[in-house]
Coordinates of N, CA and C in Angstrom, one line a residue:
X1 N 102.1 96.8 106.5 CA 103.5 96.4 106.0 C 103.8 94.8 106.4
X2 N 103.8 94.4 105.7 CA 105.2 93.3 106.4 C 106.4 92.6 106.0
X3 N 107.3 93.9 105.8 CA 108.6 93.8 106.1 C 109.0 94.4 107.3
X4 N 110.3 93.6 107.7 CA 110.4 93.7 109.3 C 111.2 95.1 110.0
X5 N 110.7 95.8 110.6 CA 111.3 97.3 111.1 C 112.8 97.3 110.8
X6 N 113.1 98.4 111.3 CA 114.5 98.9 111.3 C 115.2 98.9 110.5
X7 N 116.8 98.3 110.4 CA 117.4 98.1 109.2 C 117.2 97.5 108.1
X8 N 116.5 96.7 108.0 CA 116.1 95.8 106.9 C 115.7 96.0 106.1
X9 N 115.8 96.4 104.7 CA 115.1 97.2 104.1 C 115.1 98.4 103.2
X10 N 115.6 99.2 104.1 CA 115.1 100.9 103.9 C 113.3 101.2 103.6
X11 N 113.7 102.5 103.2 CA 112.8 103.3 103.0 C 112.3 102.7 101.5
X12 N 111.3 102.8 101.2 CA 110.6 102.6 99.6 C 109.8 103.9 99.5
X13 N 110.2 104.6 97.8 CA 109.8 105.6 97.3 C 108.2 105.0 96.7
X14 N 107.4 105.9 97.4 CA 105.8 105.3 96.9 C 105.2 106.8 96.8
X15 N 104.5 106.8 95.5 CA 103.1 107.6 95.6 C 101.9 107.7 96.4
X16 N 101.5 109.6 97.0 CA 100.2 109.4 98.0 C 99.2 109.9 97.1
X17 N 98.5 109.2 97.7 CA 97.1 110.0 97.1 C 97.1 111.4 96.5
X18 N 97.9 112.3 97.2 CA 97.8 113.5 96.6 C 98.7 113.9 95.4
X19 N 99.8 112.8 95.5 CA 100.8 113.0 93.8 C 102.1 113.0 94.1
X20 N 101.7 113.5 95.2 CA 103.6 114.0 96.1 C 104.2 112.5 96.2
X21 N 105.7 112.4 95.7 CA 106.5 111.6 96.1 C 106.8 111.0 97.6
X22 N 107.0 110.0 98.5 CA 106.8 109.8 99.7 C 107.8 108.8 100.1
X23 N 108.7 108.7 101.3 CA 109.2 107.7 101.8 C 108.1 106.7 103.0
X24 N 108.3 105.8 102.4 CA 107.7 104.8 103.6 C 108.4 103.5 104.2
X25 N 108.6 103.1 105.5 CA 109.7 102.5 106.2 C 108.5 102.0 107.8
X26 N 108.9 101.0 108.3 CA 109.1 101.0 109.5 C 109.8 101.3 110.5
X27 N 110.1 101.7 111.1 CA 111.0 102.5 111.6 C 110.9 101.7 113.5
X28 N 111.9 101.4 114.0 CA 112.1 101.0 115.1 C 111.8 99.0 115.3
X29 N 112.9 98.8 116.1 CA 113.0 97.6 116.3 C 111.6 96.6 117.1
X30 N 111.2 97.6 118.3 CA 110.2 96.7 118.9 C 109.1 97.0 118.7
X31 N 108.8 98.3 119.0 CA 107.1 98.8 118.5 C 107.2 100.3 117.4
X32 N 107.4 99.3 116.3 CA 107.7 100.4 115.0 C 106.8 101.4 114.6
X33 N 107.1 102.0 113.6 CA 105.9 103.3 113.1 C 106.4 103.2 112.1
X34 N 105.0 103.4 111.3 CA 104.5 102.6 109.8 C 105.0 104.5 109.6
X35 N 106.1 104.8 109.5 CA 106.4 106.3 108.8 C 105.9 106.4 107.3
X36 N 105.1 108.3 107.2 CA 105.3 108.2 105.6 C 105.6 109.9 105.7
X37 N 107.3 109.5 104.8 CA 107.8 111.3 105.3 C 107.9 111.4 103.8
X38 N 107.8 113.4 103.9 CA 108.1 113.6 102.8 C 109.8 113.4 101.9
X39 N 109.6 113.4 100.6 CA 111.1 112.5 100.0 C 112.0 113.8 99.8
X40 N 111.4 115.0 100.5 CA 112.0 116.2 100.0 C 113.0 116.3 101.0
X41 N 114.6 116.0 100.9 CA 115.7 116.5 101.8 C 116.1 118.1 102.5
X42 N 116.2 117.4 103.6 CA 116.8 118.8 104.3 C 117.2 119.1 105.2
X43 N 117.9 120.2 105.6 CA 118.9 119.8 106.8 C 118.3 119.8 108.1
X44 N 119.4 119.3 109.5 CA 118.9 119.0 110.4 C 117.6 120.2 111.0
X45 N 118.3 121.7 110.8 CA 117.7 122.9 111.6 C 116.3 122.8 110.4
X46 N 116.4 122.6 109.6 CA 115.1 123.0 108.8 C 114.1 122.1 108.9
X47 N 114.3 121.0 109.5 CA 113.6 120.0 109.9 C 113.1 120.0 110.8
X48 N 113.7 120.5 111.9 CA 113.5 120.6 113.2 C 112.4 121.9 113.3
X49 N 112.6 122.5 112.4 CA 111.8 124.0 112.5 C 110.2 123.7 111.7
X50 N 110.1 122.5 111.5 CA 108.9 122.3 110.7 C 108.3 121.4 111.4
X51 N 108.9 120.6 112.5 CA 108.5 120.0 113.9 C 107.5 120.4 114.3
X52 N 106.1 119.2 114.3 CA 105.1 119.6 115.2 C 105.0 118.4 116.3
X53 N 103.5 118.6 117.2 CA 103.7 117.3 117.9 C 103.3 116.5 117.5
X54 N 102.4 116.3 116.2 CA 102.0 114.8 115.9 C 102.5 114.9 114.3
X55 N 103.6 115.8 114.1 CA 104.1 115.7 113.2 C 105.8 115.8 113.3
X56 N 106.6 114.2 113.2 CA 108.1 114.2 113.5 C 109.4 114.5 112.6
X57 N 109.7 114.5 112.7 CA 111.3 115.0 111.5 C 111.9 113.4 111.6
X58 N 113.0 113.2 110.8 CA 113.5 111.9 110.9 C 115.0 111.7 109.8
X59 N 115.4 111.5 110.6 CA 117.1 111.3 109.9 C 117.5 110.3 109.1
X60 N 118.3 110.7 108.2 CA 118.4 109.8 106.6 C 119.8 109.0 107.1
X61 N 119.7 107.4 106.4 CA 121.4 107.3 105.9 C 121.0 106.6 104.9
X62 N 122.5 106.6 104.0 CA 122.5 105.7 102.4 C 123.1 104.3 103.1
X63 N 122.3 103.4 102.7 CA 123.3 102.0 102.9 C 123.1 101.3 102.1
X64 N 123.5 100.3 101.8 CA 123.5 99.2 101.2 C 122.0 98.7 100.3
X65 N 120.8 98.9 101.4 CA 119.7 98.9 100.4 C 119.0 100.4 100.1
X66 N 119.4 101.6 100.8 CA 118.9 102.3 100.1 C 119.0 103.4 100.6
X67 N 117.7 104.3 101.3 CA 117.7 105.4 102.2 C 117.2 104.7 103.4
X68 N 117.9 104.6 104.5 CA 117.2 104.2 105.6 C 116.6 105.4 106.4
X69 N 115.1 105.5 107.2 CA 114.7 106.5 108.1 C 115.3 106.2 109.5
X70 N 115.7 106.7 110.2 CA 115.8 106.9 111.8 C 115.6 108.1 112.6
X71 N 115.3 107.3 113.9 CA 114.6 108.3 114.5 C 115.8 109.4 114.7
X72 N 115.2 110.9 114.9 CA 116.1 112.2 114.9 C 116.8 112.1 115.9
X73 N 117.2 111.4 116.5 CA 117.8 112.0 118.0 C 119.4 112.0 117.7
X74 N 119.6 112.9 116.7 CA 120.7 113.8 116.8 C 120.5 115.1 117.1
X75 N 119.1 115.4 117.6 CA 119.1 116.4 117.9 C 119.4 117.3 119.4
X76 N 120.0 115.8 120.1 CA 120.0 115.9 121.6 C 121.9 116.2 121.6
X77 N 122.7 116.1 120.2 CA 123.8 115.7 120.3 C 124.9 117.4 120.3
X78 N 125.6 117.9 120.4 CA 126.2 118.9 120.1 C 126.9 119.2 119.0
X79 N 126.1 120.7 118.4 CA 126.4 120.5 116.7 C 125.2 120.0 116.0
X80 N 125.2 120.4 114.9 CA 124.3 120.0 114.0 C 124.5 118.7 112.8
X81 N 123.4 117.9 112.8 CA 124.0 116.7 112.0 C 124.0 117.3 110.9
X82 N 125.2 116.2 110.5 CA 125.1 116.4 108.7 C 124.7 115.5 107.7
X83 N 124.1 114.7 108.3 CA 122.9 114.0 107.6 C 121.7 114.8 106.8
X84 N 120.8 114.5 106.1 CA 119.9 115.0 105.6 C 118.8 114.4 106.3
X85 N 117.5 115.2 106.5 CA 116.2 114.8 107.5 C 115.1 114.8 106.4
X86 N 114.4 114.6 106.9 CA 112.6 114.2 106.0 C 112.3 114.9 107.1
X87 N 110.9 115.0 106.7 CA 109.5 116.0 107.7 C 108.4 114.4 108.0
X88 N 107.9 114.1 108.3 CA 106.4 113.5 108.2 C 105.7 114.5 107.1
X89 N 104.9 113.1 106.4 CA 104.8 114.0 104.9 C 102.6 113.9 105.9
X90 N 102.2 115.6 105.1 CA 100.8 116.1 105.6 C 100.4 115.8 104.0
X91 N 99.3 114.7 103.7 CA 98.6 114.5 102.7 C 97.5 115.3 102.5
X92 N 97.4 116.3 101.6 CA 96.2 117.9 101.3 C 95.6 116.8 100.2
X93 N 95.5 115.8 99.9 CA 94.6 114.8 98.7 C 92.9 115.0 100.2
X94 N 91.6 115.4 99.6 CA 90.7 115.1 100.1 C 90.3 113.8 100.9
X95 N 90.0 113.7 102.4 CA 89.9 112.0 102.9 C 89.0 111.3 102.0
X96 N 89.7 110.0 102.0 CA 89.2 108.9 101.3 C 87.6 108.9 101.4
X97 N 86.5 108.4 102.3 CA 85.4 108.7 102.5 C 84.4 110.0 101.6
X98 N 85.3 111.2 101.8 CA 84.6 111.9 100.9 C 84.7 111.6 99.4
X99 N 85.9 111.6 98.9 CA 86.1 111.1 97.9 C 85.9 110.0 97.5
X100 N 85.2 108.9 97.9 CA 84.7 107.8 97.1 C 83.1 108.0 97.3
X101 N 83.0 108.8 98.1 CA 81.0 109.1 98.0 C 81.2 110.4 97.2
X102 N 81.6 111.0 96.4 CA 81.8 112.1 95.5 C 81.8 111.2 94.1
X103 N 81.8 110.1 94.3 CA 82.0 109.3 92.9 C 81.1 108.1 92.9
X104 N 79.9 108.1 93.9 CA 79.3 106.9 94.1 C 79.6 105.6 94.3
X105 N 80.6 105.1 94.4 CA 81.5 104.4 95.7 C 80.9 104.0 97.3
X106 N 80.3 105.1 97.6 CA 80.2 105.3 98.8 C 79.3 104.1 99.0
X107 N 78.3 103.6 98.6 CA 77.4 103.2 98.9 C 77.6 101.8 99.9
X108 N 76.6 101.7 101.2 CA 77.3 100.0 101.8 C 76.8 99.2 101.1
X109 N 77.4 97.7 101.1 CA 77.1 96.5 99.9 C 75.8 95.9 101.2
X110 N 75.1 95.2 100.9 CA 74.1 94.3 101.6 C 75.0 92.4 101.5
X111 N 75.2 92.2 102.7 CA 76.4 91.0 102.2 C 75.0 89.7 103.3
X112 N 75.4 88.2 102.8 CA 74.5 87.8 103.0 C 75.0 87.0 104.3
X113 N 75.3 87.3 105.2 CA 75.5 86.7 106.4 C 75.1 88.0 107.5
X114 N 74.6 87.7 108.7 CA 74.7 88.2 109.6 C 75.0 89.3 110.4
X115 N 74.7 90.5 110.4 CA 75.6 92.0 111.1 C 76.7 91.0 112.6
X116 N 77.7 91.4 112.4 CA 78.6 91.1 113.2 C 79.4 89.7 113.3
X117 N 79.0 89.1 112.1 CA 79.3 88.0 112.2 C 80.5 87.8 111.0
X118 N 81.5 86.7 110.9 CA 82.6 87.3 110.3 C 82.7 85.9 109.5
X119 N 82.9 87.0 108.4 CA 83.0 86.3 106.7 C 84.9 86.0 106.2
X120 N 85.3 84.6 105.7 CA 86.2 84.6 105.1 C 86.3 85.1 104.3
X121 N 87.5 86.0 103.5 CA 87.8 86.6 102.6 C 88.5 86.0 101.7

């Protein structure tokens, strides 16, 4: 993604290869994370219950650019956050390498340059 991270642009609604609608955004100012989250809005408590070590939940805010994903730091505040939350997407589609191989597209291609040499494309 070439869009700047943070609050400039908001999240885009896109389709995952499994068919679900997801939200995509770079979240953060310095070391941004490329977030793909389910587009289903949850309460802060429901999102926190689904959180796992490698599956984060995100607080959302609606601005002039649409929905924006924010770090869910609101869990540290007293009381429950009243904004909608979303959770990282878990794709149910088969891995790309397996699906390409199943359709006969997983074959390697011969190139005209020696192995290890970069080509401009």
